[in-house]
Tab-separated table of C-alpha atoms and ligand atoms in Angstrom:
chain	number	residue	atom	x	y	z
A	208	UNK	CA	69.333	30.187	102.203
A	209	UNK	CA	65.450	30.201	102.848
A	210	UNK	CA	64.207	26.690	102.328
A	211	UNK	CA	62.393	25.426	99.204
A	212	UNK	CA	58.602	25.923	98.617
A	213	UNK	CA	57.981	22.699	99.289
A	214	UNK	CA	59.708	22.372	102.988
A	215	UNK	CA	57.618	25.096	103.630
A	216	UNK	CA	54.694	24.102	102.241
A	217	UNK	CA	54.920	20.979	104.809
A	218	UNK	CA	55.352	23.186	107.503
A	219	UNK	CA	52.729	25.831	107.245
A	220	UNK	CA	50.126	22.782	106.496
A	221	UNK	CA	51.234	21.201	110.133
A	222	UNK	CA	49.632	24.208	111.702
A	223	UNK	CA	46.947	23.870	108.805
A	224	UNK	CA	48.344	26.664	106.785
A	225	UNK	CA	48.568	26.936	103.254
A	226	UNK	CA	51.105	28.759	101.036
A	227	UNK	CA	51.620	29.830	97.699
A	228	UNK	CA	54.118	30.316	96.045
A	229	UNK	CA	53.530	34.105	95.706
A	230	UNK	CA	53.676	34.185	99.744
A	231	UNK	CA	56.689	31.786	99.851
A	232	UNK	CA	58.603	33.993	97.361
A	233	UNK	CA	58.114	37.278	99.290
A	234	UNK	CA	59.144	35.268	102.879
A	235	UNK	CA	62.451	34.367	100.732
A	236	UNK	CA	62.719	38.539	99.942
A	237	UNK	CA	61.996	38.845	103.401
A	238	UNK	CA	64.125	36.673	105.131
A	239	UNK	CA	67.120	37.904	102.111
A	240	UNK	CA	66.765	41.365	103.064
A	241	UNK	CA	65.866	40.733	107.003
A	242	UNK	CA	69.838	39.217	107.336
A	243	UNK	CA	71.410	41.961	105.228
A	244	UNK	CA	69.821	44.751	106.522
A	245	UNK	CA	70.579	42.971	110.108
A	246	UNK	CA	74.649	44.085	109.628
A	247	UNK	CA	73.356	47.945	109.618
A	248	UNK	CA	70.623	47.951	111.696
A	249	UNK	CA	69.917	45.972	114.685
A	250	UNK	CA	66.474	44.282	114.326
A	251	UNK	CA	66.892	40.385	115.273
A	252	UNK	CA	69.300	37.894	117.113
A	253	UNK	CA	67.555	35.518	114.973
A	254	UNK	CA	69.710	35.163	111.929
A	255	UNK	CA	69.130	31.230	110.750
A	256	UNK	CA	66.677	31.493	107.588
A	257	UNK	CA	65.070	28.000	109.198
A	258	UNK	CA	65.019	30.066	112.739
A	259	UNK	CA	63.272	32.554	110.844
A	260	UNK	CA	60.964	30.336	109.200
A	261	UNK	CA	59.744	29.111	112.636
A	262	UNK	CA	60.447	32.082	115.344
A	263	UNK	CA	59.501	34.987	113.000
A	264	UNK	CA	57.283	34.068	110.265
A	265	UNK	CA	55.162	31.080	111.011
A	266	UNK	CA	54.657	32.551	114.781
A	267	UNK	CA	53.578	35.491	113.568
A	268	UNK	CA	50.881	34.146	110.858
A	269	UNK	CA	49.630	31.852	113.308
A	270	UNK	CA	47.658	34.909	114.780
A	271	UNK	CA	45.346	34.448	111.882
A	272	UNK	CA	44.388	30.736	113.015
A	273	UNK	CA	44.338	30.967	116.833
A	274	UNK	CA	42.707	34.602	116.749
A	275	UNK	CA	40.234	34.125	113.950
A	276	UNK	CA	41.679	36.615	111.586
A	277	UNK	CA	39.124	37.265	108.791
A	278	UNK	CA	41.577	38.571	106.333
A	279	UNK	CA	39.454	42.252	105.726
A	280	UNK	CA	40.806	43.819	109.384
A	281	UNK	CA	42.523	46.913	109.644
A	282	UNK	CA	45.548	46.503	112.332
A	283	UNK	CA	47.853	48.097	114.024
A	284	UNK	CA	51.285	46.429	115.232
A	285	UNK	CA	52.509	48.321	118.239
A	286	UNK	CA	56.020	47.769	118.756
A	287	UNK	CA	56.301	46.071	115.298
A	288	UNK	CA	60.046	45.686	114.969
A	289	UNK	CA	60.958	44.141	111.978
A	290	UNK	CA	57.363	44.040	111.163
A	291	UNK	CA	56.522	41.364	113.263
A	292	UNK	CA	53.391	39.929	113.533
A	293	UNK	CA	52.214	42.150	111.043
A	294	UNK	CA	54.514	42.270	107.951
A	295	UNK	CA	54.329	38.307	107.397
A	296	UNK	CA	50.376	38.312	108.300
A	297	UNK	CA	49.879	40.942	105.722
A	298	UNK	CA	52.190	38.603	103.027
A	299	UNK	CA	49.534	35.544	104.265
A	300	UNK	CA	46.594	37.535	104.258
A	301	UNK	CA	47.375	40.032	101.652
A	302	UNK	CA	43.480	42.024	102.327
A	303	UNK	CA	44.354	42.896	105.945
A	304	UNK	CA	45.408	46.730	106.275
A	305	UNK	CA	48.686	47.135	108.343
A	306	UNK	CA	49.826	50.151	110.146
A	307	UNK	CA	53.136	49.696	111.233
A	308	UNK	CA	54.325	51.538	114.490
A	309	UNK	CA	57.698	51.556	116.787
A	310	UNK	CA	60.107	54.305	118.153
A	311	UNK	CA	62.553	53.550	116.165
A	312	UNK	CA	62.978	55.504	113.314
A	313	UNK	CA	65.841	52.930	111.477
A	314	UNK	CA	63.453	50.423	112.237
A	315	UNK	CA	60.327	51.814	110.532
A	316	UNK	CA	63.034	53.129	107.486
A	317	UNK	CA	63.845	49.208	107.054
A	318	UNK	CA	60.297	48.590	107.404
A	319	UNK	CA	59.794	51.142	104.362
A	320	UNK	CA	61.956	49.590	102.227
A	321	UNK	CA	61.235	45.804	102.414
A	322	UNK	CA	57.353	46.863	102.061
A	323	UNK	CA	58.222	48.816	98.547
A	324	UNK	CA	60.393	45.193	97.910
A	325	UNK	CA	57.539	43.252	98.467
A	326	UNK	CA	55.130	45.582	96.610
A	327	UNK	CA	52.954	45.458	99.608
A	328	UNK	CA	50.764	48.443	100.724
A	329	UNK	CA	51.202	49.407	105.016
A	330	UNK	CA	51.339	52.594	106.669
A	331	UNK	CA	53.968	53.562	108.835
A	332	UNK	CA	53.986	55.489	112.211
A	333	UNK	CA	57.459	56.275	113.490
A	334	UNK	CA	56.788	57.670	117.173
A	335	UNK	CA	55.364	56.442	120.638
A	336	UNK	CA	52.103	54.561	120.831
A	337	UNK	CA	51.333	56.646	124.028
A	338	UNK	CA	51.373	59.537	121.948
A	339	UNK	CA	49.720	58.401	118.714
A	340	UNK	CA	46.576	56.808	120.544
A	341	UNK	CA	45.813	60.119	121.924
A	342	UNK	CA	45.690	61.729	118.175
A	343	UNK	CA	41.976	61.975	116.917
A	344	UNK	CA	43.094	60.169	113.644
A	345	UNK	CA	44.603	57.266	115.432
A	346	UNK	CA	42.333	56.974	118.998
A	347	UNK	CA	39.465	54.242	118.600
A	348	UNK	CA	40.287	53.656	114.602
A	349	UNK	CA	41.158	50.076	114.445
A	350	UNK	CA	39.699	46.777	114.166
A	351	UNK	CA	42.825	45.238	115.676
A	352	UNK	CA	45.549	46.450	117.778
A	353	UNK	CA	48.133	43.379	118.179
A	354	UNK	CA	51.968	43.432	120.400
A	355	UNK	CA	54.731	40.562	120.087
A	356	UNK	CA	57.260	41.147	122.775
A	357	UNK	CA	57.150	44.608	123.945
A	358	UNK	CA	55.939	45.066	127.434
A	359	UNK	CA	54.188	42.761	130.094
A	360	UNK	CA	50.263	42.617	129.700
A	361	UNK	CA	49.184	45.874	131.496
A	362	UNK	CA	51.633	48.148	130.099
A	363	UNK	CA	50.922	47.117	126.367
A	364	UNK	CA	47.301	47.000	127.517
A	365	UNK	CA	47.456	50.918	128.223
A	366	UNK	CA	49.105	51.320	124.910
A	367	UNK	CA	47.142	49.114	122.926
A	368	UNK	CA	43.696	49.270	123.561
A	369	UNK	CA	43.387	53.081	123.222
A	370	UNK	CA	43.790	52.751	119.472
A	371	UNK	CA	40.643	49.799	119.036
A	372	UNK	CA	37.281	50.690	118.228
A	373	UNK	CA	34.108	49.602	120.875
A	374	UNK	CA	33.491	45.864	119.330
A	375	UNK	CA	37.437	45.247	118.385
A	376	UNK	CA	39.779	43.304	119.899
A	377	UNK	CA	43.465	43.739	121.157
A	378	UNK	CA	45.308	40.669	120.174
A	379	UNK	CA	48.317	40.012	123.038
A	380	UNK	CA	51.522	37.107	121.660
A	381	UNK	CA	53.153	35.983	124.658
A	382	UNK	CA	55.326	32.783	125.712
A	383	UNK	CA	53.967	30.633	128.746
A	384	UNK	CA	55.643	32.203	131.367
A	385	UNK	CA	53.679	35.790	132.336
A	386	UNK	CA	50.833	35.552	134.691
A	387	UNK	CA	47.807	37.669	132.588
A	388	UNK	CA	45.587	38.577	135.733
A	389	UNK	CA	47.869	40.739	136.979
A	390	UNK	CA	46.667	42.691	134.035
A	391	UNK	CA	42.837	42.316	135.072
A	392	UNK	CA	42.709	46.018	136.602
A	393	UNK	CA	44.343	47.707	133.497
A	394	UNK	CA	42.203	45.999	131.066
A	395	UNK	CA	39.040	46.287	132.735
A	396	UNK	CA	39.622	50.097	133.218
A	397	UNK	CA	40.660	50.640	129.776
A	398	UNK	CA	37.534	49.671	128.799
A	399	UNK	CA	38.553	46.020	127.647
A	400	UNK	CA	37.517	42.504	128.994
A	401	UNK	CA	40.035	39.239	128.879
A	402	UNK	CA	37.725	37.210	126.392
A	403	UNK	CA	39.887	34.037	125.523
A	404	UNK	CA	43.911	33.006	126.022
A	405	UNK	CA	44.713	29.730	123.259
A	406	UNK	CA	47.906	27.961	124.087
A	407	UNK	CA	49.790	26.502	121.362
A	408	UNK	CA	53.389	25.008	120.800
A	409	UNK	CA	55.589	25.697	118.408
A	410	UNK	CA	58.634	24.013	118.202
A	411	UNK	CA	58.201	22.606	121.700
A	412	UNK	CA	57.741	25.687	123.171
A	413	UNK	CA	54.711	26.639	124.864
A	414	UNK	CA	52.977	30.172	122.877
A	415	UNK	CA	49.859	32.203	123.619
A	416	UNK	CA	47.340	34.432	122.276
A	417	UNK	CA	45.595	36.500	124.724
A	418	UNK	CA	42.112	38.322	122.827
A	419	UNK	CA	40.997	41.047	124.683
A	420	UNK	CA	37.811	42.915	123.434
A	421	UNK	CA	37.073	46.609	123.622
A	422	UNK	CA	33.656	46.531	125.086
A	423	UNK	CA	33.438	50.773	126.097
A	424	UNK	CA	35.387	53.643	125.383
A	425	UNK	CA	38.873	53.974	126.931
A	426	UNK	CA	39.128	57.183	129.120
A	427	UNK	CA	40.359	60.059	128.324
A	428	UNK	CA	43.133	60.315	130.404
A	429	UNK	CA	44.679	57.016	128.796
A	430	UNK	CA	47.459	56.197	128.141
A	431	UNK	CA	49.340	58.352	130.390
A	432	UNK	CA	52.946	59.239	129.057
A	433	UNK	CA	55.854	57.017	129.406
A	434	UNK	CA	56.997	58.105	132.654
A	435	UNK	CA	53.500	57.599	134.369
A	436	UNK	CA	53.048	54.509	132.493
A	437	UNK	CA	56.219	53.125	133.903
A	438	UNK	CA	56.071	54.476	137.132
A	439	UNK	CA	52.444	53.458	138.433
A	440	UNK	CA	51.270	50.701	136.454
A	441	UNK	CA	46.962	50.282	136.291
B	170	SAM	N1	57.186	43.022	117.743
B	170	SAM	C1	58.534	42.750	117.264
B	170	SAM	C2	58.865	41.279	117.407
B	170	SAM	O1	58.055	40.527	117.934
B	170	SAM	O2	59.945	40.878	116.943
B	170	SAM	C3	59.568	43.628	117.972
B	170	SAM	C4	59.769	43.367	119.414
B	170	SAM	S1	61.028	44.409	120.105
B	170	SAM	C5	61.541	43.439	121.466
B	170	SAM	C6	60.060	45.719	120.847
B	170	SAM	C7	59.834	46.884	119.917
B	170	SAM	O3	58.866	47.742	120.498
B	170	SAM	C8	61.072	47.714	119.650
B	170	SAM	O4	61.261	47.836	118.259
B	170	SAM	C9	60.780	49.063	120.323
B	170	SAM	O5	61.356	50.143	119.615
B	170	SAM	C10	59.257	49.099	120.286
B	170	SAM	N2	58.599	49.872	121.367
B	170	SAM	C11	58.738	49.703	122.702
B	170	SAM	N3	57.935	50.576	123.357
B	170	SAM	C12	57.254	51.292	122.427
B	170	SAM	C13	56.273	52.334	122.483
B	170	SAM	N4	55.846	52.806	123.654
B	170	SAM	N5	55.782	52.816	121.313
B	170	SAM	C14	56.234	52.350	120.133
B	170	SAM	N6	57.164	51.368	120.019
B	170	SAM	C15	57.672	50.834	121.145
């Protein structure tokens, strides 16, 4: 069972977060339909509702504190997942505009379905971010383009910052262990520039935010397709 409002209530205020209980309600619906939907469709290994608590949902709205969310952003979660940092950032922030993105079609169909449970508005982009960054409705559109998970720093940089306007920011969750410069080149030619990394821990584990800032227009040619992308690295 998802624990009580006010176990979580202590918890989001240790990372000085606060929750109501409109947000904690819709986490419950979330972490409910998260497990169940879990037996169909792979889309964790996390399965513990206090697990989830911690791994999924407070990791993911911490963005908003270490990256200086303002609430009124439109985003983009590349490689969202189970909607993840996006879906539980939208439920704490409930201005921010999501657009939800991954391959995986049963993934973005779960996606679909908790967003109608939660009465929450997000658009959803089943298909490859190499190929939607390239479409003139997508390329240079967003405020925020953020990844959890999905590729080391200068692959997801090549699919990432293509879809962030000049003066935006691509927002990078890793864990401690990646070294970011070897993603210097790719950002730099993509038109971005490394403008802060915050360490934090959570649950005794070592997390960070890298902020990277669109400062010119990404190149045409970028992103390459998959097989470039993967072959030759920037
Ligand atoms: N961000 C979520 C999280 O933190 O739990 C999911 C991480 S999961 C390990 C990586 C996800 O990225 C998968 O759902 C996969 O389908 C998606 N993905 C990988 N490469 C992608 C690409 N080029 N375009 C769109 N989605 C991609």
């Amino acid at each position: 069972m998802f624990p009580d409002f006010d176990f979580c209530s202590k918890e989001f205020s240790k990372y000085g977060l606060e929750l109501t209980e409109d947000a904690h309600k819709k986490l419950g619906i979330y972490c409910d339909f998260l497990i169940e939907y879990n037996n169909l469709v792979n889309l964790t290994a996390i399965t513990d509702p206090v697990d989830i608590l911690y791994k999924h949902f407070i990791d993911s709205i911490l963005m908003c504190n270490y990256a200086d969310l303002s609430g009124n952003e439109t985003l983009i979660d590349v490689g969202t997942g189970a909607g993840f940092p996006s879906v539980p950032l939208k439920i704490y922030l409930p201005e921010i505009k999501i657009t939800l993105l991954d391959s995986l079609n049963k993934r973005i169909e779960f996606l679909k379905k908790l967003c109608e449970k939660l009465e929450i508005e997000a658009e959803f982009i089943h298909g490859r971010a190499e190929d939607f960054s390239k479409t003139s409705e997508y390329r240079e559109k967003f405020d925020i383009s953020c990844a959890r998970a999905v590729a080391n720093l200068s692959t997801l940089s090549e699919l990432c910052i293509p879809f962030v306007k000049v003066g935006g920011r691509f927002i990078s969750m890793k864990g401690p262990s990646e070294d970011i410069t070897s993603a210097n080149n790719a950002v730099e030619i993509l038109g971005g520039n490394v403008s802060r990394e915050t360490k934090y821990v959570l649950e005794n584990k070592e997390r960070r935010i890298i902020e990277i800032k669109k400062i010119s227009q990404t190149p045409t040619k970028y992103p390459r397709n998959s097989a470039q992308i993967k072959k030759k690295p920037l």
